Amino acid sequence: EEAWYRFPNLPARDGRSTLAYGGFRTDASALIGGFVLAGMRWFRLDSGAGRNVVYADVSATWNISFKTKLGGLYRRDADYSSLAMSGPTPTNLGERVEAFVEKFLTRSVYLRLYARQYRLVSDGDVVLVPPEGGLVVGERNDRIREAGGELGYQFRSRIRAGINVSYTDRVSSIQTFGVEGLLAGFTLQYNPPQPTF
């Protein structure tokens, strides 16, 4: 995959990235369904600065029975930061780990419990002007932990609606980015058919 980035109002952020990866995928009907992809991303600014990142995207679901699934995922990649940065590239390295268990309580009612952890590290220092004034310059290193559950109803085989409750704890090296709280909401999900090869 090749991508080009252009910022008309800030050309110093212009750049490109090349992503090469490979892996394998199993069908959703297999005992363990999912995919494993791994590779490398080469990120380069037009000015010449660059960053190389190991890329990974793994998702696996163990179909214990028709009513019970146990799964997890791991993702690692770099992407542009929305903040001004003084480091070599204006990018963040992100990692996500998740584990979940899903159980159908009846033919259509399901319960899904999950735990997630995110990690985000900037490539160099972030430059911020907080609302109270002054200037904050420092590496951004965030760790977000989230645990929650969803109780829902599945319509046919591809549409789901449910109520989700989660608790999030976010700790950051930049104090104003820290957050902690409980979130409740409504979910609506559509699962498209799996591609056939």
Coordinates of C-alpha atoms in Angstrom, one line a residue:
E1 CA 0.0 0.0 0.0
E2 CA 1.2 3.5 -0.9
A3 CA -0.2 6.7 0.5
W4 CA 0.6 10.4 -0.1
Y5 CA -0.3 13.1 2.4
R6 CA -0.6 16.8 1.5
F7 CA -1.3 19.7 3.8
P8 CA -1.9 22.9 1.8
N9 CA -1.6 25.2 4.9
L10 CA 1.4 23.4 6.4
P11 CA 3.6 21.9 3.6
A12 CA 6.3 20.8 6.2
R13 CA 3.9 17.9 7.1
D14 CA 3.7 16.6 3.5
G15 CA 4.9 13.1 3.2
R16 CA 4.3 9.5 2.1
S17 CA 4.2 6.1 3.5
T18 CA 4.8 2.6 2.1
L19 CA 3.2 -0.4 3.8
A20 CA 4.2 -4.0 2.9
Y21 CA 2.6 -6.8 4.8
G22 CA 1.5 -10.4 4.4
G23 CA -0.4 -13.1 6.3
F24 CA -3.3 -15.4 6.3
R25 CA -7.0 -15.5 7.0
T26 CA -9.4 -18.2 8.1
D27 CA -13.1 -18.5 7.4
A28 CA -15.5 -17.4 10.2
S29 CA -16.8 -21.0 10.3
A30 CA -13.4 -22.4 11.3
L31 CA -12.7 -23.4 14.9
I32 CA -10.4 -20.4 15.2
G33 CA -11.5 -17.6 12.7
G34 CA -9.6 -14.5 12.0
F35 CA -6.4 -13.2 10.4
V36 CA -2.8 -12.6 11.1
L37 CA -1.0 -9.8 9.1
A38 CA 2.5 -8.5 9.7
G39 CA 4.9 -6.3 7.9
M40 CA 6.7 -2.9 7.8
R41 CA 5.7 0.7 7.3
W42 CA 8.2 3.2 5.9
F43 CA 7.1 6.7 6.6
R44 CA 8.9 9.6 4.9
L45 CA 8.4 13.4 4.9
D46 CA 9.1 15.3 1.7
S47 CA 11.8 17.1 3.7
G48 CA 13.7 13.8 4.1
A49 CA 12.9 12.9 7.8
G50 CA 11.6 9.4 8.2
R51 CA 10.3 6.7 10.6
N52 CA 10.2 2.9 10.1
V53 CA 7.6 1.0 12.1
V54 CA 6.8 -2.7 12.5
Y55 CA 3.2 -3.2 11.5
A56 CA 0.9 -5.9 12.9
D57 CA -2.8 -6.6 12.7
V58 CA -4.0 -9.8 14.4
S59 CA -7.6 -10.9 15.2
A60 CA -8.7 -14.3 16.3
T61 CA -11.9 -15.8 17.6
W62 CA -12.2 -19.2 19.1
N63 CA -15.7 -20.6 18.3
I64 CA -16.0 -22.7 21.4
S65 CA -19.6 -23.5 20.6
F66 CA -22.5 -22.0 18.6
K67 CA -23.4 -19.9 21.6
T68 CA -19.9 -19.0 23.0
K69 CA -16.9 -17.2 21.5
L70 CA -13.6 -16.2 23.0
G71 CA -11.3 -13.8 21.1
G72 CA -8.7 -11.2 21.0
L73 CA -6.9 -8.7 18.8
Y74 CA -3.6 -6.9 18.5
R75 CA -2.9 -3.9 16.3
R76 CA 0.3 -1.9 15.9
D77 CA 0.9 1.0 13.4
A78 CA 1.9 4.6 13.0
D79 CA -0.2 7.5 11.9
Y80 CA -0.2 11.2 11.7
S81 CA -0.7 13.2 14.9
S82 CA -3.3 16.0 14.9
L83 CA -1.0 18.0 17.2
A84 CA 2.0 20.2 16.4
M85 CA 5.3 18.3 17.1
S86 CA 8.9 19.1 17.2
G87 CA 10.2 15.5 16.7
P88 CA 11.5 14.0 13.5
T89 CA 8.0 13.2 12.1
P90 CA 4.5 14.3 13.1
T91 CA 3.4 10.8 13.9
N92 CA 2.3 8.6 16.8
L93 CA 2.9 4.9 17.3
G94 CA -0.3 3.2 18.4
E95 CA -0.8 -0.2 19.9
R96 CA -4.1 -1.8 20.8
V97 CA -4.7 -5.1 22.7
E98 CA -8.2 -6.5 23.3
A99 CA -9.8 -9.7 24.7
F100 CA -13.4 -10.5 24.8
V101 CA -15.9 -13.3 25.5
E102 CA -19.4 -13.4 23.9
K103 CA -22.2 -15.6 25.0
F104 CA -25.7 -16.0 23.5
L105 CA -28.1 -16.2 26.5
T106 CA -31.0 -17.1 24.2
R107 CA -31.3 -17.6 20.5
S108 CA -31.1 -13.8 19.8
V109 CA -30.0 -12.2 23.1
Y110 CA -26.2 -12.0 23.6
L111 CA -23.8 -10.7 26.3
R112 CA -20.3 -9.5 25.3
L113 CA -17.7 -8.6 27.9
Y114 CA -14.4 -7.0 26.9
A115 CA -11.2 -5.5 28.1
R116 CA -8.9 -3.2 26.0
Q117 CA -5.6 -1.4 26.4
Y118 CA -4.4 1.3 24.0
R119 CA -0.9 2.8 23.9
L120 CA 0.1 5.9 22.0
V121 CA 3.6 7.3 21.9
S122 CA 4.6 10.4 19.9
D123 CA 7.7 10.6 17.7
G124 CA 9.4 13.4 19.6
D125 CA 7.9 16.3 21.6
V126 CA 4.3 17.6 21.3
V127 CA 3.8 21.4 21.5
L128 CA 0.6 22.5 23.2
V129 CA -0.8 25.8 24.4
P130 CA -3.2 24.9 27.2
P131 CA -6.4 26.9 27.9
E132 CA -4.9 28.4 31.0
G133 CA -1.9 29.8 29.0
G134 CA 1.7 29.0 28.8
L135 CA 3.4 26.4 26.6
V136 CA 3.7 22.6 27.2
V137 CA 6.5 20.7 25.3
G138 CA 7.1 17.0 26.0
E139 CA 6.7 13.5 24.7
R140 CA 3.2 12.2 24.5
N141 CA 2.9 8.8 26.1
D142 CA -0.7 7.7 26.7
R143 CA -2.1 4.5 28.2
I144 CA -5.8 3.9 28.0
R145 CA -7.5 1.0 29.8
E146 CA -11.1 0.2 29.1
A147 CA -13.4 -2.6 30.4
G148 CA -17.1 -3.0 29.5
G149 CA -20.0 -5.1 28.5
E150 CA -22.7 -5.1 25.9
L151 CA -26.2 -6.6 26.2
G152 CA -27.9 -6.8 22.9
Y153 CA -30.3 -8.4 20.4
Q154 CA -29.3 -9.9 17.1
F155 CA -31.7 -9.5 14.2
R156 CA -31.2 -12.2 11.6
S157 CA -27.5 -13.0 11.1
R158 CA -25.9 -9.6 10.3
I159 CA -27.7 -6.8 12.3
R160 CA -27.3 -6.2 16.1
A161 CA -28.5 -3.6 18.5
G162 CA -27.5 -3.3 22.1
I163 CA -26.7 -1.3 25.2
N164 CA -23.0 -0.8 26.0
V165 CA -21.5 0.3 29.4
S166 CA -17.8 0.8 29.7
Y167 CA -15.3 2.3 32.2
T168 CA -12.2 4.1 30.9
D169 CA -9.0 5.2 32.6
R170 CA -6.6 7.2 30.5
V171 CA -3.2 8.2 31.9
S172 CA -1.0 10.5 29.9
S173 CA 2.4 12.1 30.3
I174 CA 0.6 15.4 29.3
Q175 CA -1.6 16.0 32.3
T176 CA -4.5 17.6 30.4
F177 CA -5.0 14.4 28.3
G178 CA -5.8 12.3 31.4
V179 CA -9.4 11.2 31.8
E180 CA -11.4 8.7 33.8
G181 CA -15.1 7.9 33.7
L182 CA -18.1 5.7 32.9
L183 CA -19.8 5.7 29.5
A184 CA -23.1 4.3 28.6
G185 CA -24.6 4.2 25.1
F186 CA -26.6 2.5 22.4
T187 CA -24.9 0.4 19.7
L188 CA -26.0 -0.6 16.2
Q189 CA -23.8 -3.0 14.2
Y190 CA -24.0 -4.5 10.7
N191 CA -21.6 -7.4 9.8
P192 CA -21.1 -7.6 6.0
P193 CA -20.6 -11.0 4.4
Q194 CA -17.1 -12.3 4.4
P195 CA -15.2 -12.0 1.1
T196 CA -14.6 -15.2 -0.8
F197 CA -11.3 -15.8 -2.5

